[in-house]
JSON list of C-alpha atoms and ligand atoms in Angstrom, two decimals:
[
{"chain": "A", "resi": 1307, "resn": "MET", "atom": "CA", "xyz": [-9.54, 4.07, 28.21]},
{"chain": "A", "resi": 1308, "resn": "ILE", "atom": "CA", "xyz": [-7.61, 2.90, 25.13]},
{"chain": "A", "resi": 1309, "resn": "GLN", "atom": "CA", "xyz": [-9.95, 2.65, 22.14]},
{"chain": "A", "resi": 1310, "resn": "PRO", "atom": "CA", "xyz": [-9.47, -0.12, 19.55]},
{"chain": "A", "resi": 1311, "resn": "ILE", "atom": "CA", "xyz": [-6.85, 1.26, 17.18]},
{"chain": "A", "resi": 1312, "resn": "LYS", "atom": "CA", "xyz": [-7.78, 1.83, 13.55]},
{"chain": "A", "resi": 1313, "resn": "ALA", "atom": "CA", "xyz": [-4.73, 1.52, 11.34]},
{"chain": "A", "resi": 1314, "resn": "VAL", "atom": "CA", "xyz": [-4.41, 2.83, 7.80]},
{"chain": "A", "resi": 1315, "resn": "PHE", "atom": "CA", "xyz": [-1.92, 1.37, 5.33]},
{"chain": "A", "resi": 1316, "resn": "PRO", "atom": "CA", "xyz": [-1.64, 4.04, 2.62]},
{"chain": "A", "resi": 1317, "resn": "GLY", "atom": "CA", "xyz": [0.01, 3.60, -0.73]},
{"chain": "A", "resi": 1318, "resn": "SER", "atom": "CA", "xyz": [-0.20, 3.60, -4.49]},
{"chain": "A", "resi": 1319, "resn": "PHE", "atom": "CA", "xyz": [-0.44, -0.22, -4.68]},
{"chain": "A", "resi": 1320, "resn": "ASP", "atom": "CA", "xyz": [0.22, -0.11, -8.42]},
{"chain": "A", "resi": 1321, "resn": "PRO", "atom": "CA", "xyz": [0.12, -3.15, -8.07]},
{"chain": "A", "resi": 1322, "resn": "ILE", "atom": "CA", "xyz": [0.07, -4.69, -4.57]},
{"chain": "A", "resi": 1323, "resn": "THR", "atom": "CA", "xyz": [3.09, -7.01, -4.07]},
{"chain": "A", "resi": 1324, "resn": "ASN", "atom": "CA", "xyz": [3.91, -9.92, -1.79]},
{"chain": "A", "resi": 1325, "resn": "GLY", "atom": "CA", "xyz": [5.94, -7.46, 0.30]},
{"chain": "A", "resi": 1326, "resn": "HIS", "atom": "CA", "xyz": [2.80, -5.35, 0.91]},
{"chain": "A", "resi": 1327, "resn": "MET", "atom": "CA", "xyz": [0.82, -8.53, 1.62]},
{"chain": "A", "resi": 1328, "resn": "ASP", "atom": "CA", "xyz": [3.40, -9.69, 4.18]},
{"chain": "A", "resi": 1329, "resn": "VAL", "atom": "CA", "xyz": [3.27, -6.35, 6.04]},
{"chain": "A", "resi": 1330, "resn": "LEU", "atom": "CA", "xyz": [-0.53, -6.26, 5.83]},
{"chain": "A", "resi": 1331, "resn": "SER", "atom": "CA", "xyz": [-1.13, -9.80, 7.08]},
{"chain": "A", "resi": 1332, "resn": "ARG", "atom": "CA", "xyz": [1.21, -9.24, 10.04]},
{"chain": "A", "resi": 1333, "resn": "ALA", "atom": "CA", "xyz": [-0.52, -5.92, 10.84]},
{"chain": "A", "resi": 1334, "resn": "CYS", "atom": "CA", "xyz": [-3.87, -7.75, 10.88]},
{"chain": "A", "resi": 1335, "resn": "LYS", "atom": "CA", "xyz": [-2.65, -9.62, 13.98]},
{"chain": "A", "resi": 1336, "resn": "LEU", "atom": "CA", "xyz": [-1.82, -6.34, 15.74]},
{"chain": "A", "resi": 1337, "resn": "PHE", "atom": "CA", "xyz": [-4.80, -4.11, 14.89]},
{"chain": "A", "resi": 1338, "resn": "PRO", "atom": "CA", "xyz": [-8.54, -4.90, 14.92]},
{"chain": "A", "resi": 1339, "resn": "GLU", "atom": "CA", "xyz": [-9.07, -2.93, 11.70]},
{"chain": "A", "resi": 1340, "resn": "VAL", "atom": "CA", "xyz": [-6.61, -2.15, 8.91]},
{"chain": "A", "resi": 1341, "resn": "THR", "atom": "CA", "xyz": [-7.68, -0.01, 5.97]},
{"chain": "A", "resi": 1342, "resn": "LEU", "atom": "CA", "xyz": [-5.73, -0.24, 2.75]},
{"chain": "A", "resi": 1343, "resn": "ALA", "atom": "CA", "xyz": [-6.00, 3.35, 1.56]},
{"chain": "A", "resi": 1344, "resn": "VAL", "atom": "CA", "xyz": [-5.21, 3.72, -2.12]},
{"chain": "A", "resi": 1345, "resn": "LEU", "atom": "CA", "xyz": [-3.97, 7.11, -3.20]},
{"chain": "A", "resi": 1346, "resn": "GLN", "atom": "CA", "xyz": [-6.21, 8.65, -5.84]},
{"chain": "A", "resi": 1347, "resn": "ASN", "atom": "CA", "xyz": [-3.99, 11.42, -7.06]},
{"chain": "A", "resi": 1348, "resn": "GLN", "atom": "CA", "xyz": [-4.63, 13.23, -10.32]},
{"chain": "A", "resi": 1349, "resn": "ARG", "atom": "CA", "xyz": [-1.05, 14.51, -10.53]},
{"chain": "A", "resi": 1350, "resn": "LYS", "atom": "CA", "xyz": [0.39, 11.00, -10.10]},
{"chain": "A", "resi": 1351, "resn": "ALA", "atom": "CA", "xyz": [-2.38, 9.35, -12.16]},
{"chain": "A", "resi": 1352, "resn": "SER", "atom": "CA", "xyz": [-0.40, 9.33, -15.41]},
{"chain": "A", "resi": 1353, "resn": "LYS", "atom": "CA", "xyz": [2.45, 7.46, -13.64]},
{"chain": "A", "resi": 1354, "resn": "ASN", "atom": "CA", "xyz": [0.14, 4.65, -12.53]},
{"chain": "A", "resi": 1355, "resn": "LEU", "atom": "CA", "xyz": [-0.35, 1.58, -14.69]},
{"chain": "A", "resi": 1356, "resn": "PHE", "atom": "CA", "xyz": [-3.73, 0.77, -13.15]},
{"chain": "A", "resi": 1357, "resn": "THR", "atom": "CA", "xyz": [-6.76, 3.03, -12.72]},
{"chain": "A", "resi": 1358, "resn": "ILE", "atom": "CA", "xyz": [-8.08, 3.58, -9.23]},
{"chain": "A", "resi": 1359, "resn": "GLU", "atom": "CA", "xyz": [-11.04, 1.25, -9.98]},
{"chain": "A", "resi": 1360, "resn": "GLU", "atom": "CA", "xyz": [-8.68, -1.50, -11.16]},
{"chain": "A", "resi": 1361, "resn": "ARG", "atom": "CA", "xyz": [-6.51, -1.15, -8.06]},
{"chain": "A", "resi": 1362, "resn": "LEU", "atom": "CA", "xyz": [-9.52, -1.25, -5.72]},
{"chain": "A", "resi": 1363, "resn": "GLU", "atom": "CA", "xyz": [-10.78, -4.43, -7.39]},
{"chain": "A", "resi": 1364, "resn": "MET", "atom": "CA", "xyz": [-7.29, -6.01, -7.26]},
{"chain": "A", "resi": 1365, "resn": "LEU", "atom": "CA", "xyz": [-6.86, -5.15, -3.57]},
{"chain": "A", "resi": 1366, "resn": "ARG", "atom": "CA", "xyz": [-10.31, -6.44, -2.63]},
{"chain": "A", "resi": 1367, "resn": "LYS", "atom": "CA", "xyz": [-9.58, -9.76, -4.34]},
{"chain": "A", "resi": 1368, "resn": "ALA", "atom": "CA", "xyz": [-6.09, -10.02, -2.82]},
{"chain": "A", "resi": 1369, "resn": "THR", "atom": "CA", "xyz": [-7.37, -9.39, 0.73]},
{"chain": "A", "resi": 1370, "resn": "GLU", "atom": "CA", "xyz": [-10.68, -11.28, 0.74]},
{"chain": "A", "resi": 1371, "resn": "HIS", "atom": "CA", "xyz": [-9.19, -13.88, 3.15]},
{"chain": "A", "resi": 1372, "resn": "LEU", "atom": "CA", "xyz": [-8.34, -11.14, 5.70]},
{"chain": "A", "resi": 1373, "resn": "PRO", "atom": "CA", "xyz": [-11.58, -10.30, 7.58]},
{"chain": "A", "resi": 1374, "resn": "ASN", "atom": "CA", "xyz": [-10.30, -7.16, 9.33]},
{"chain": "A", "resi": 1375, "resn": "VAL", "atom": "CA", "xyz": [-9.11, -5.44, 6.14]},
{"chain": "A", "resi": 1376, "resn": "ARG", "atom": "CA", "xyz": [-11.07, -2.68, 4.42]},
{"chain": "A", "resi": 1377, "resn": "VAL", "atom": "CA", "xyz": [-10.11, -1.23, 1.05]},
{"chain": "A", "resi": 1378, "resn": "GLU", "atom": "CA", "xyz": [-10.79, 2.41, 0.22]},
{"chain": "A", "resi": 1379, "resn": "ALA", "atom": "CA", "xyz": [-9.58, 5.17, -2.08]},
{"chain": "A", "resi": 1380, "resn": "PHE", "atom": "CA", "xyz": [-8.42, 8.48, -0.66]},
{"chain": "A", "resi": 1381, "resn": "GLY", "atom": "CA", "xyz": [-7.39, 11.83, -2.10]},
{"chain": "A", "resi": 1382, "resn": "GLY", "atom": "CA", "xyz": [-5.75, 14.87, -0.55]},
{"chain": "A", "resi": 1383, "resn": "LEU", "atom": "CA", "xyz": [-3.73, 14.79, 2.64]},
{"chain": "A", "resi": 1384, "resn": "LEU", "atom": "CA", "xyz": [-3.46, 11.45, 4.41]},
{"chain": "A", "resi": 1385, "resn": "VAL", "atom": "CA", "xyz": [-3.77, 13.02, 7.88]},
{"chain": "A", "resi": 1386, "resn": "GLU", "atom": "CA", "xyz": [-7.10, 14.65, 6.88]},
{"chain": "A", "resi": 1387, "resn": "TYR", "atom": "CA", "xyz": [-8.44, 11.34, 5.61]},
{"chain": "A", "resi": 1388, "resn": "MET", "atom": "CA", "xyz": [-7.36, 9.71, 8.90]},
{"chain": "A", "resi": 1389, "resn": "ARG", "atom": "CA", "xyz": [-9.08, 12.40, 10.95]},
{"chain": "A", "resi": 1390, "resn": "GLU", "atom": "CA", "xyz": [-12.34, 11.77, 9.04]},
{"chain": "A", "resi": 1391, "resn": "ARG", "atom": "CA", "xyz": [-12.05, 8.01, 9.63]},
{"chain": "A", "resi": 1392, "resn": "GLY", "atom": "CA", "xyz": [-11.04, 8.28, 13.30]},
{"chain": "A", "resi": 1393, "resn": "ALA", "atom": "CA", "xyz": [-7.83, 6.37, 12.52]},
{"chain": "A", "resi": 1394, "resn": "THR", "atom": "CA", "xyz": [-4.65, 7.04, 14.52]},
{"chain": "A", "resi": 1395, "resn": "VAL", "atom": "CA", "xyz": [-2.01, 4.68, 13.14]},
{"chain": "A", "resi": 1396, "resn": "ILE", "atom": "CA", "xyz": [-0.31, 4.97, 9.77]},
{"chain": "A", "resi": 1397, "resn": "LEU", "atom": "CA", "xyz": [1.19, 1.64, 8.82]},
{"chain": "A", "resi": 1398, "resn": "ARG", "atom": "CA", "xyz": [4.17, 1.51, 6.47]},
{"chain": "A", "resi": 1399, "resn": "GLY", "atom": "CA", "xyz": [6.51, -1.26, 5.44]},
{"chain": "A", "resi": 1400, "resn": "LEU", "atom": "CA", "xyz": [10.30, -0.96, 5.40]},
{"chain": "A", "resi": 1401, "resn": "ARG", "atom": "CA", "xyz": [12.24, -3.17, 3.02]},
{"chain": "A", "resi": 1402, "resn": "ALA", "atom": "CA", "xyz": [15.77, -1.83, 3.45]},
{"chain": "A", "resi": 1403, "resn": "VAL", "atom": "CA", "xyz": [17.69, 1.08, 4.97]},
{"chain": "A", "resi": 1404, "resn": "SER", "atom": "CA", "xyz": [17.21, 2.93, 1.68]},
{"chain": "A", "resi": 1405, "resn": "ASP", "atom": "CA", "xyz": [13.47, 3.24, 2.45]},
{"chain": "A", "resi": 1406, "resn": "TYR", "atom": "CA", "xyz": [14.13, 4.69, 5.88]},
{"chain": "A", "resi": 1407, "resn": "GLU", "atom": "CA", "xyz": [15.18, 8.26, 5.04]},
{"chain": "A", "resi": 1408, "resn": "TYR", "atom": "CA", "xyz": [12.07, 8.99, 2.95]},
{"chain": "A", "resi": 1409, "resn": "GLU", "atom": "CA", "xyz": [9.75, 7.27, 5.42]},
{"chain": "A", "resi": 1410, "resn": "LEU", "atom": "CA", "xyz": [11.27, 9.11, 8.39]},
{"chain": "A", "resi": 1411, "resn": "GLN", "atom": "CA", "xyz": [10.64, 12.49, 6.74]},
{"chain": "A", "resi": 1412, "resn": "ILE", "atom": "CA", "xyz": [7.03, 11.62, 5.86]},
{"chain": "A", "resi": 1413, "resn": "ALA", "atom": "CA", "xyz": [6.36, 10.24, 9.36]},
{"chain": "A", "resi": 1414, "resn": "HIS", "atom": "CA", "xyz": [7.64, 13.47, 10.96]},
{"chain": "A", "resi": 1415, "resn": "LEU", "atom": "CA", "xyz": [5.65, 15.64, 8.53]},
{"chain": "A", "resi": 1416, "resn": "ASN", "atom": "CA", "xyz": [2.45, 13.71, 9.19]},
{"chain": "A", "resi": 1417, "resn": "ARG", "atom": "CA", "xyz": [2.90, 13.92, 12.95]},
{"chain": "A", "resi": 1418, "resn": "GLN", "atom": "CA", "xyz": [3.61, 17.66, 12.67]},
{"chain": "A", "resi": 1419, "resn": "MET", "atom": "CA", "xyz": [0.30, 18.08, 10.81]},
{"chain": "A", "resi": 1420, "resn": "ASN", "atom": "CA", "xyz": [-1.64, 15.78, 13.15]},
{"chain": "A", "resi": 1421, "resn": "PRO", "atom": "CA", "xyz": [0.04, 15.01, 16.50]},
{"chain": "A", "resi": 1422, "resn": "ASP", "atom": "CA", "xyz": [-2.56, 12.31, 17.24]},
{"chain": "A", "resi": 1423, "resn": "VAL", "atom": "CA", "xyz": [-1.17, 10.20, 14.43]},
{"chain": "A", "resi": 1424, "resn": "GLU", "atom": "CA", "xyz": [1.60, 7.63, 14.98]},
{"chain": "A", "resi": 1425, "resn": "THR", "atom": "CA", "xyz": [3.45, 5.90, 12.16]},
{"chain": "A", "resi": 1426, "resn": "VAL", "atom": "CA", "xyz": [4.17, 2.24, 12.82]},
{"chain": "A", "resi": 1427, "resn": "PHE", "atom": "CA", "xyz": [6.73, 0.47, 10.65]},
{"chain": "A", "resi": 1428, "resn": "ILE", "atom": "CA", "xyz": [6.78, -3.24, 9.95]},
{"chain": "A", "resi": 1429, "resn": "MET", "atom": "CA", "xyz": [9.93, -4.66, 8.38]},
{"chain": "A", "resi": 1430, "resn": "ALA", "atom": "CA", "xyz": [9.00, -6.62, 5.29]},
{"chain": "A", "resi": 1431, "resn": "ALA", "atom": "CA", "xyz": [10.30, -10.19, 5.33]},
{"chain": "A", "resi": 1432, "resn": "THR", "atom": "CA", "xyz": [13.80, -10.35, 3.82]},
{"chain": "A", "resi": 1433, "resn": "ARG", "atom": "CA", "xyz": [12.55, -12.62, 1.02]},
{"chain": "A", "resi": 1434, "resn": "TRP", "atom": "CA", "xyz": [10.56, -9.64, -0.32]},
{"chain": "A", "resi": 1435, "resn": "SER", "atom": "CA", "xyz": [13.15, -6.93, 0.38]},
{"chain": "A", "resi": 1436, "resn": "TYR", "atom": "CA", "xyz": [14.03, -6.61, -3.32]},
{"chain": "A", "resi": 1437, "resn": "VAL", "atom": "CA", "xyz": [10.44, -6.56, -4.62]},
{"chain": "A", "resi": 1438, "resn": "SER", "atom": "CA", "xyz": [8.85, -3.25, -5.62]},
{"chain": "A", "resi": 1439, "resn": "SER", "atom": "CA", "xyz": [5.76, -2.37, -7.63]},
{"chain": "A", "resi": 1440, "resn": "SER", "atom": "CA", "xyz": [7.88, -0.61, -10.25]},
{"chain": "A", "resi": 1441, "resn": "MET", "atom": "CA", "xyz": [10.23, -3.59, -10.79]},
{"chain": "A", "resi": 1442, "resn": "VAL", "atom": "CA", "xyz": [7.26, -5.96, -10.97]},
{"chain": "A", "resi": 1443, "resn": "LYS", "atom": "CA", "xyz": [5.70, -3.77, -13.69]},
{"chain": "A", "resi": 1444, "resn": "GLU", "atom": "CA", "xyz": [8.99, -3.73, -15.60]},
{"chain": "A", "resi": 1445, "resn": "ILE", "atom": "CA", "xyz": [9.29, -7.53, -15.52]},
{"chain": "A", "resi": 1446, "resn": "ALA", "atom": "CA", "xyz": [5.61, -8.04, -16.42]},
{"chain": "A", "resi": 1447, "resn": "SER", "atom": "CA", "xyz": [5.93, -5.62, -19.36]},
{"chain": "A", "resi": 1448, "resn": "TYR", "atom": "CA", "xyz": [8.26, -8.14, -21.02]},
{"chain": "A", "resi": 1449, "resn": "GLY", "atom": "CA", "xyz": [5.61, -10.83, -20.71]},
{"chain": "A", "resi": 1450, "resn": "SER", "atom": "CA", "xyz": [7.49, -12.78, -18.02]},
{"chain": "A", "resi": 1451, "resn": "LYS", "atom": "CA", "xyz": [5.46, -15.06, -15.78]},
{"chain": "A", "resi": 1452, "resn": "GLU", "atom": "CA", "xyz": [8.15, -14.72, -13.05]},
{"chain": "A", "resi": 1453, "resn": "VAL", "atom": "CA", "xyz": [6.10, -11.94, -11.43]},
{"chain": "A", "resi": 1454, "resn": "SER", "atom": "CA", "xyz": [3.64, -14.52, -10.15]},
{"chain": "A", "resi": 1455, "resn": "LYS", "atom": "CA", "xyz": [6.30, -15.37, -7.51]},
{"chain": "A", "resi": 1456, "resn": "MET", "atom": "CA", "xyz": [6.40, -11.73, -6.37]},
{"chain": "A", "resi": 1457, "resn": "VAL", "atom": "CA", "xyz": [2.75, -10.66, -6.28]},
{"chain": "A", "resi": 1458, "resn": "PRO", "atom": "CA", "xyz": [-0.56, -12.18, -5.16]},
{"chain": "A", "resi": 1459, "resn": "PRO", "atom": "CA", "xyz": [-2.65, -13.94, -7.87]},
{"chain": "A", "resi": 1460, "resn": "ALA", "atom": "CA", "xyz": [-5.02, -10.93, -8.18]},
{"chain": "A", "resi": 1461, "resn": "SER", "atom": "CA", "xyz": [-2.08, -8.67, -9.14]},
{"chain": "A", "resi": 1462, "resn": "ALA", "atom": "CA", "xyz": [-0.57, -11.26, -11.49]},
{"chain": "A", "resi": 1463, "resn": "GLU", "atom": "CA", "xyz": [-3.90, -11.63, -13.34]},
{"chain": "A", "resi": 1464, "resn": "ALA", "atom": "CA", "xyz": [-4.33, -7.86, -13.57]},
{"chain": "A", "resi": 1465, "resn": "LEU", "atom": "CA", "xyz": [-0.77, -7.43, -14.91]},
{"chain": "A", "resi": 1466, "resn": "VAL", "atom": "CA", "xyz": [-1.24, -10.09, -17.59]},
{"chain": "A", "resi": 1467, "resn": "LYS", "atom": "CA", "xyz": [-4.56, -8.51, -18.64]},
{"chain": "A", "resi": 1468, "resn": "LYS", "atom": "CA", "xyz": [-3.15, -4.97, -18.69]},
{"chain": "A", "resi": 1469, "resn": "PHE", "atom": "CA", "xyz": [-0.12, -5.81, -20.82]},
{"chain": "A", "resi": 1470, "resn": "ALA", "atom": "CA", "xyz": [-2.22, -7.98, -23.18]},
{"chain": "A", "resi": 1471, "resn": "GLU", "atom": "CA", "xyz": [-4.52, -4.96, -23.74]},
{"chain": "A", "resi": 1472, "resn": "GLN", "atom": "CA", "xyz": [-1.48, -2.82, -24.54]},
{"chain": "A", "resi": 1473, "resn": "GLN", "atom": "CA", "xyz": [-0.17, -5.19, -27.25]},
{"chain": "B", "resi": 2395, "resn": "PNS", "atom": "O1", "xyz": [3.09, 3.60, -2.18]},
{"chain": "B", "resi": 2395, "resn": "PNS", "atom": "P1", "xyz": [3.67, 4.99, -2.08]},
{"chain": "B", "resi": 2395, "resn": "PNS", "atom": "O2", "xyz": [3.55, 5.67, -3.42]},
{"chain": "B", "resi": 2395, "resn": "PNS", "atom": "O3", "xyz": [5.06, 5.00, -1.51]},
{"chain": "B", "resi": 2395, "resn": "PNS", "atom": "O4", "xyz": [2.73, 5.80, -1.05]},
{"chain": "B", "resi": 2395, "resn": "PNS", "atom": "C1", "xyz": [2.95, 7.17, -0.78]},
{"chain": "B", "resi": 2395, "resn": "PNS", "atom": "C2", "xyz": [1.80, 7.76, 0.06]},
{"chain": "B", "resi": 2395, "resn": "PNS", "atom": "C3", "xyz": [0.46, 7.47, -0.60]},
{"chain": "B", "resi": 2395, "resn": "PNS", "atom": "C4", "xyz": [1.82, 7.14, 1.44]},
{"chain": "B", "resi": 2395, "resn": "PNS", "atom": "C5", "xyz": [2.06, 9.28, 0.21]},
{"chain": "B", "resi": 2395, "resn": "PNS", "atom": "O5", "xyz": [2.33, 9.82, -1.05]},
{"chain": "B", "resi": 2395, "resn": "PNS", "atom": "C6", "xyz": [0.86, 10.02, 0.80]},
{"chain": "B", "resi": 2395, "resn": "PNS", "atom": "O6", "xyz": [0.52, 9.86, 1.94]},
{"chain": "B", "resi": 2395, "resn": "PNS", "atom": "N1", "xyz": [0.23, 10.87, -0.05]},
{"chain": "B", "resi": 2395, "resn": "PNS", "atom": "C7", "xyz": [-0.95, 11.62, 0.32]},
{"chain": "B", "resi": 2395, "resn": "PNS", "atom": "C8", "xyz": [-0.63, 13.11, 0.38]},
{"chain": "B", "resi": 2395, "resn": "PNS", "atom": "C9", "xyz": [-0.01, 13.47, 1.71]},
{"chain": "B", "resi": 2395, "resn": "PNS", "atom": "O7", "xyz": [-0.61, 13.31, 2.76]},
{"chain": "B", "resi": 2395, "resn": "PNS", "atom": "N2", "xyz": [1.21, 14.00, 1.68]},
{"chain": "B", "resi": 2395, "resn": "PNS", "atom": "C10", "xyz": [1.89, 14.43, 2.90]},
{"chain": "B", "resi": 2395, "resn": "PNS", "atom": "C11", "xyz": [3.01, 13.52, 3.25]},
{"chain": "B", "resi": 2395, "resn": "PNS", "atom": "S1", "xyz": [4.24, 13.67, 2.02]}
]
């Protein structure tokens, strides 16, 4: 018998963008449970603008209208975290062909490490194909309010607060 599929959408989400939200909300119609799994990685920590606690709070606020979404932090290998949670689908978004090569390699590596895991890709809507967390941070760092068109309100508020603190 096919069990209800638990999907995990892993990422840095530093911050979550409208592209992520588009992929997530569409995945919520396909899977009964989708976990946003935020990478808590000491080595990458210095590259992140937001702390893990700030990202968890931002993601919880941004997804409170989506009843089948859970938000969690994870560390270590994604496939190990999925094994512990009984999840079998890794969800990733593709914006453009340039994302594909990296994503293909990771998908193969993850399946090599855990053959029970399948990676499912959702193509982000073309209107978000140019939006990335790093570009959003760059624009917000100059104090521009334009980012509010590219990220959910929870991310926009967190960006304004973060860059005000850094003044
Ligand atoms: O949002 P990102 O930074 O593109 O997400 C990358 C992420 C978190 C999916 C990837 O780095 C990851 O799964 N890291 C956990 C460590 C791991 O399992 N590595 C093996 C695959 S490279």
